Coordinates of C-alpha atoms in Angstrom, one line a residue:
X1 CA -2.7 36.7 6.1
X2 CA -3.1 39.3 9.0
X3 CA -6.5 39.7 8.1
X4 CA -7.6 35.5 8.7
X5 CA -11.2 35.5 10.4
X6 CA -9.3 33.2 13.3
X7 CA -6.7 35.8 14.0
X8 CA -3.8 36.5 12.7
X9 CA -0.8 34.1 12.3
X10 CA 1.2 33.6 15.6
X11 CA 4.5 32.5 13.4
X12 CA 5.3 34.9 10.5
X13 CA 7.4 32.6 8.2
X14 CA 7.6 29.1 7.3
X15 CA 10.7 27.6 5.8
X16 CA 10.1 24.3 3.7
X17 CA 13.2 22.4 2.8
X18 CA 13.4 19.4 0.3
X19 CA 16.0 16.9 2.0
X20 CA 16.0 13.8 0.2
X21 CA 18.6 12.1 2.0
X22 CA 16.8 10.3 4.8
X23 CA 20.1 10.2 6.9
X24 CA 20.4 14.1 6.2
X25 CA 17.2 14.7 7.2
X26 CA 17.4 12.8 11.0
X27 CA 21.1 14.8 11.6
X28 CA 19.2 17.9 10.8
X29 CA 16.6 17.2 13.1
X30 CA 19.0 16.1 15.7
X31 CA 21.1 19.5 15.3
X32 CA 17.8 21.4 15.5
X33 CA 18.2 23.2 12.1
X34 CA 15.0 21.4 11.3
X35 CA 12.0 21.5 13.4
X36 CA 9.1 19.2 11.8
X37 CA 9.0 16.1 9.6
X38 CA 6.5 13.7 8.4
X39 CA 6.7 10.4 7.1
X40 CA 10.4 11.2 5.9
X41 CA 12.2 9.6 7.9
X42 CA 12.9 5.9 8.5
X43 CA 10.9 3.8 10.9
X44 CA 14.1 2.7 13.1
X45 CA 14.8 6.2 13.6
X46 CA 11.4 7.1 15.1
X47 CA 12.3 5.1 18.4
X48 CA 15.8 7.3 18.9
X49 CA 13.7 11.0 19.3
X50 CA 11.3 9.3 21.5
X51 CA 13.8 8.9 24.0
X52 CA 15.1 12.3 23.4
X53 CA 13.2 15.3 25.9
X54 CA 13.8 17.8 23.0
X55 CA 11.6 16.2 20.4
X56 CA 7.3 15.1 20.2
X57 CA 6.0 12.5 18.1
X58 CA 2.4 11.9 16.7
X59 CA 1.3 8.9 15.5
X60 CA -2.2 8.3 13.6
X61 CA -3.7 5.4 11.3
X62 CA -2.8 6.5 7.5
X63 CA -4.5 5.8 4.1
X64 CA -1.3 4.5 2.2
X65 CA -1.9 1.3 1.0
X66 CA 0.7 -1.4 0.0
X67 CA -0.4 -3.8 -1.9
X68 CA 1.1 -7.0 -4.2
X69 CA 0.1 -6.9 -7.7
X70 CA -0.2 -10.2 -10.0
X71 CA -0.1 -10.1 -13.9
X72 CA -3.4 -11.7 -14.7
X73 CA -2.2 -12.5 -18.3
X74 CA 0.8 -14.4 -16.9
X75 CA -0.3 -18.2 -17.5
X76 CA 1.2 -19.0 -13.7
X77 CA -1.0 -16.0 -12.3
X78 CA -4.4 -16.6 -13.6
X79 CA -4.8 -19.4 -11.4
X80 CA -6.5 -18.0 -9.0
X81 CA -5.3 -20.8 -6.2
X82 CA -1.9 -19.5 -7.0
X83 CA -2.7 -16.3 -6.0
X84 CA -4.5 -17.2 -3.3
X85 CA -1.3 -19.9 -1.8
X86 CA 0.8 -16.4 -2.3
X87 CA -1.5 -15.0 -0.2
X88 CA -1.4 -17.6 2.5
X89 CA 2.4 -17.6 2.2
X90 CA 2.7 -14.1 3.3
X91 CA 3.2 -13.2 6.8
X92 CA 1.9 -9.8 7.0
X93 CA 1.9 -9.2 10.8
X94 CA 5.6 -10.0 10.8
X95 CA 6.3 -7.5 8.2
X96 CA 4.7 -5.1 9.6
X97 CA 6.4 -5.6 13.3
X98 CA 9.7 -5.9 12.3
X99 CA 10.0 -4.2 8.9
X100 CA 7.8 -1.4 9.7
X101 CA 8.3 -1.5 13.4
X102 CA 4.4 -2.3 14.4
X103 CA 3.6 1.6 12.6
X104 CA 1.0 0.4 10.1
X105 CA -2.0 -1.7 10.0
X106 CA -2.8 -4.9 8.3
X107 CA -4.8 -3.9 5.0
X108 CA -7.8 -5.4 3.6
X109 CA -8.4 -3.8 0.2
X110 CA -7.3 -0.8 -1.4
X111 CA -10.3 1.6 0.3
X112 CA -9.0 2.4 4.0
X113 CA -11.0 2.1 6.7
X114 CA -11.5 5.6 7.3
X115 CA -13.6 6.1 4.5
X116 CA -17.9 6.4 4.3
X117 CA -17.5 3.4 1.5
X118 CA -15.1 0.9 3.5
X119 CA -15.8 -2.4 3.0
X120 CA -15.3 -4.7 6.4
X121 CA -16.6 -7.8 5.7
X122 CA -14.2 -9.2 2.5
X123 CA -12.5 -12.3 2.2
X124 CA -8.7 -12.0 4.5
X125 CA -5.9 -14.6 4.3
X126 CA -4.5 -14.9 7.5
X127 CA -0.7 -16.7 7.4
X128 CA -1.0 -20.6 6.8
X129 CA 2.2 -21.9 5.3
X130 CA -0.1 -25.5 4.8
X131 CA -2.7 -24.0 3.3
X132 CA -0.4 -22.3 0.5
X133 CA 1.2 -25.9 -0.1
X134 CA -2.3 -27.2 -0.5
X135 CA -3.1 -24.8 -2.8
X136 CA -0.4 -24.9 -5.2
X137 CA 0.0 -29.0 -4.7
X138 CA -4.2 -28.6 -6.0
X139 CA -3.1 -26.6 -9.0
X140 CA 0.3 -28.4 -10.1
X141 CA 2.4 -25.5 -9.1
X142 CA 4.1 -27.2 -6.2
X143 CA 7.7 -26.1 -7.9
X144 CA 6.2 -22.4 -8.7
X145 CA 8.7 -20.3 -9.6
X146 CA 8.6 -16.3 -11.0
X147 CA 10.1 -12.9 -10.8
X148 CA 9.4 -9.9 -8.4
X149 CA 10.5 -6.3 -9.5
X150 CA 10.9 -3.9 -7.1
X151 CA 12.6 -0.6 -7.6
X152 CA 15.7 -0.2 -6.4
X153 CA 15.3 2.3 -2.9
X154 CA 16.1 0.5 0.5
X155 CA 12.2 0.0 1.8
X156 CA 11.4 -2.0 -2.1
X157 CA 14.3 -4.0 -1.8
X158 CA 13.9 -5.2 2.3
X159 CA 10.1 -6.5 1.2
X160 CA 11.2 -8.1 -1.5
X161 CA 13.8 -9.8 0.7
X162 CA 11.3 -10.7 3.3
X163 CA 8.7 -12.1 0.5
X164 CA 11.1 -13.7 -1.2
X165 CA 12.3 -15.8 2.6
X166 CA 8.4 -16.4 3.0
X167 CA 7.3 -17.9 0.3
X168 CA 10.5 -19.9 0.0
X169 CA 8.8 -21.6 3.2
X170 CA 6.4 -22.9 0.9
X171 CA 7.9 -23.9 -1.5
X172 CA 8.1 -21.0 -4.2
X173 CA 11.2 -19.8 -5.7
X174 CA 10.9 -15.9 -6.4
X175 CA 13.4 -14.0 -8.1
X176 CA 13.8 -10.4 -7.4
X177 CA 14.7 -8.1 -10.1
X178 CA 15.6 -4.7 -9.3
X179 CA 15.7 -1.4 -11.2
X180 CA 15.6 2.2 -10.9
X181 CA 12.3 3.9 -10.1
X182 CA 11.4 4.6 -13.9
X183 CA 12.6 1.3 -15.6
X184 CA 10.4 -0.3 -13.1
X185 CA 7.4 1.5 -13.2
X186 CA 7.3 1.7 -17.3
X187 CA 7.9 -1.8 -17.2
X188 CA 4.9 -2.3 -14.7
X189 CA 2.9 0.4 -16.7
X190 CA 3.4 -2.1 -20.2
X191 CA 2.4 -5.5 -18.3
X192 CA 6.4 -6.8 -18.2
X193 CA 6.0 -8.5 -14.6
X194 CA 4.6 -11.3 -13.2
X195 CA 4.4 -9.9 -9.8
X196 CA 5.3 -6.1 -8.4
X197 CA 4.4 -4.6 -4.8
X198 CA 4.0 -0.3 -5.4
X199 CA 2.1 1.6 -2.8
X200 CA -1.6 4.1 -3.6
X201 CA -0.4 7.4 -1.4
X202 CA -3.7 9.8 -1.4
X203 CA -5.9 8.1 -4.4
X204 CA -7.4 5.7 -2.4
X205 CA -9.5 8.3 -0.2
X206 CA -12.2 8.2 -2.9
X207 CA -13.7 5.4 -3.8
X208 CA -14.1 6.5 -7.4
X209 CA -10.4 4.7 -7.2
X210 CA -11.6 1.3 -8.0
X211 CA -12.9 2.4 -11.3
X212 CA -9.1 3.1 -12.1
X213 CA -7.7 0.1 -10.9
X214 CA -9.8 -2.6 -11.6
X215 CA -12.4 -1.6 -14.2
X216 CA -11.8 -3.8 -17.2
X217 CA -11.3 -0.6 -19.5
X218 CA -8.6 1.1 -17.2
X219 CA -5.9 -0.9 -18.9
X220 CA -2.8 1.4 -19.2
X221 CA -2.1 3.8 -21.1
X222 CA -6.2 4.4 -19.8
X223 CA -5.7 4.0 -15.9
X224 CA -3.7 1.5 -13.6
X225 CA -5.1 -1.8 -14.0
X226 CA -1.7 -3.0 -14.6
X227 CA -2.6 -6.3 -13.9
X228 CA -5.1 -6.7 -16.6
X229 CA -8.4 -7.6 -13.9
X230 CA -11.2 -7.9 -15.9
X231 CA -14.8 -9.2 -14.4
X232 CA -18.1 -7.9 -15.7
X233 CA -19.9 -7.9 -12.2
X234 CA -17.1 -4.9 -11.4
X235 CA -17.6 -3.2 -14.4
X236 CA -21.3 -3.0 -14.3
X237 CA -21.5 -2.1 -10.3
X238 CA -18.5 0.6 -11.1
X239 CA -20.5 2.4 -14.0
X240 CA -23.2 2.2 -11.6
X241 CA -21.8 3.5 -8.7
X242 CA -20.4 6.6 -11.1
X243 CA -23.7 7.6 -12.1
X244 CA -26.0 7.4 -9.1
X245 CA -26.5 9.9 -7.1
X246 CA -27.8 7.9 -3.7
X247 CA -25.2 7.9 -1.6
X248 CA -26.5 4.2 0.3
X249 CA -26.4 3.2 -3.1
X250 CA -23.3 3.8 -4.2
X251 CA -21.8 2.6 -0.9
X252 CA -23.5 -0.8 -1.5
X253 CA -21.9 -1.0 -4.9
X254 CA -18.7 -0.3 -3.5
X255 CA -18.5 -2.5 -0.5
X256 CA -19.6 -5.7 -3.3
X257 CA -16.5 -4.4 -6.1
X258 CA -14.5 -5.1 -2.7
X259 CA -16.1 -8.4 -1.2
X260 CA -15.3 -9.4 -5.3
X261 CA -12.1 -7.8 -5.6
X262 CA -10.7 -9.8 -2.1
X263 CA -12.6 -12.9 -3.5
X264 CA -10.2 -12.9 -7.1
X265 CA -7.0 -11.5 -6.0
X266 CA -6.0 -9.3 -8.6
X267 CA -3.9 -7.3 -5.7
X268 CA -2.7 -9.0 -2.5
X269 CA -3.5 -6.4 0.5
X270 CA -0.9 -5.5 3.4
X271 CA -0.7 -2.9 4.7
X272 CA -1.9 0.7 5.5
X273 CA 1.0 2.9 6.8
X274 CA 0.5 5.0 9.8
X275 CA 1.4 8.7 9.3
X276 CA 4.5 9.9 11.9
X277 CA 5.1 13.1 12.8
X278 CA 8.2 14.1 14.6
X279 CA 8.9 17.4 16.0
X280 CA 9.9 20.3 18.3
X281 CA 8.9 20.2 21.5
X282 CA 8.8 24.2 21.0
X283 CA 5.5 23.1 18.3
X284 CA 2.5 22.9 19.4
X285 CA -1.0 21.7 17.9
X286 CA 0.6 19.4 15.6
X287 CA -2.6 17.2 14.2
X288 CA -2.3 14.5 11.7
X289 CA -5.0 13.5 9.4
X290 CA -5.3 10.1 7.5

């Protein structure tokens, strides 16, 4: 628009192009017939255009969380030192160095840290391989065994790998079961899992969120509690938080639904992904925002 209070627009015509193929995408960015992409292409392929003088990258913490999700209804799952020994059995720094090569940031609950209502003193489970043992030796699980889903792309099935290695380290036989995107999700949607991992991309930046996901009536078809968490305490500081207009207030309700949530486990946390931006070195002013 010529007539923008900043000035008119110094580039006339934007071309946005839908590439699906990740492989596509990097030999078009290579051959220059595409200038810009975010988050598109894979993580190993970052390093290659920062060695190349023709290309920029910006990196910035992200909001999109990745999180493990148990099926509360599950008999093995509502144990809550089960979920917990899972906890202790994953090694989230290592996935995060060599799976997403060091771009993200361990995760704490589903709010990211970039928001007024963050939470940043909750409950964490550092790795400790012993600690899981002793955990599922206390509840009688020592010979715990369950299936994962996991859609079928590359980036589902790798973690499922990895989890599957690390908490075989313990002691805890997984079994991945993989389908297309929509088998998988419907499944997740009508509580057929015992344990799934699926990302929050944008939803998390408000912390109205944890109404969706954890409030005792946000069973689906209602909202995503696919898990089926239910605790009274949540419910009654949600409903709270939804109506009051204090802002304090409903920060304080928030930060306890997390200290709660991180307590009981409904979601193992691990990771926020970082947003990268690679690009032209003909672009400038390239910003990212969480």
């Amino acid at each position: 628009f010529d007539q923008w209070h900043g000035g008119a627009p110094k580039i006339k015509h934007v071309t946005i192009r839908i590439i699906p193929d990740a492989t596509t995408l990097v030999l078009e960015l290579r051959r220059g017939s595409v200038q810009m992409e975010v988050n598109c292409i894979p993580f190993e392929n970052v390093d290659e255009f920062s060695k190349n003088p023709d290309f920029k990258i910006v990196k910035s913490p992200g909001s999109v969380y990745q999180y493990v999700a148990f099926n509360l209804k599950d008999p093995l799952f509502s144990d809550l030192r089960v979920r917990k020994a899972i906890a202790y059995a994953i090694d989230r720094e290592s996935i995060v160095k060599y799976l997403w090569r060091g771009q993200a940031q361990l995760a704490t609950g589903v709010i990211p840290p970039n928001n007024w209502s963050y939470a940043d003193n909750v409950e964490t489970y550092s790795y400790d391989p012993q600690k899981a043992r002793d955990l599922l030796k206390e509840s009688g699980h020592e010979n715990l065994s369950f299936t994962y889903r996991t859609a079928t792309d590359d980036t589902g099935r790798l973690l499922a790998a990895v989890l599957q290695q690390q908490l075989r380290e313990v002691g805890i036989q997984m079994d991945i079961r993989s389908n297309e995107f929509a088998t998988f999700y419907s499944d997740v949607i009508k509580g057929n899992f015992q344990m799934y991992s699926l990302r929050w991309i944008g939803g998390n930046n408000d912390p109205d969120i944890l109404n969706f996901v954890f409030h005792s009536m946000m069973f689906p078809p209602n909202g995503a509690n696919r898990g089926r968490y239910a605790n009274a305490e949540v419910d009654q500081l949600i409903d709270f938080a939804r109506r009051e207009v204090d802002t304090e207030k409903r920060k304080q309700a928030y930060q306890r639904i997390q200290q709660i949530v991180a307590e009981e486990l409904p979601y193992v946390s691990l990771f926020y992904v970082d947003n990268v931006a690679v690009y032209n070195k003909r672009i400038a002013g390239m910003k990212l925002y969480p």
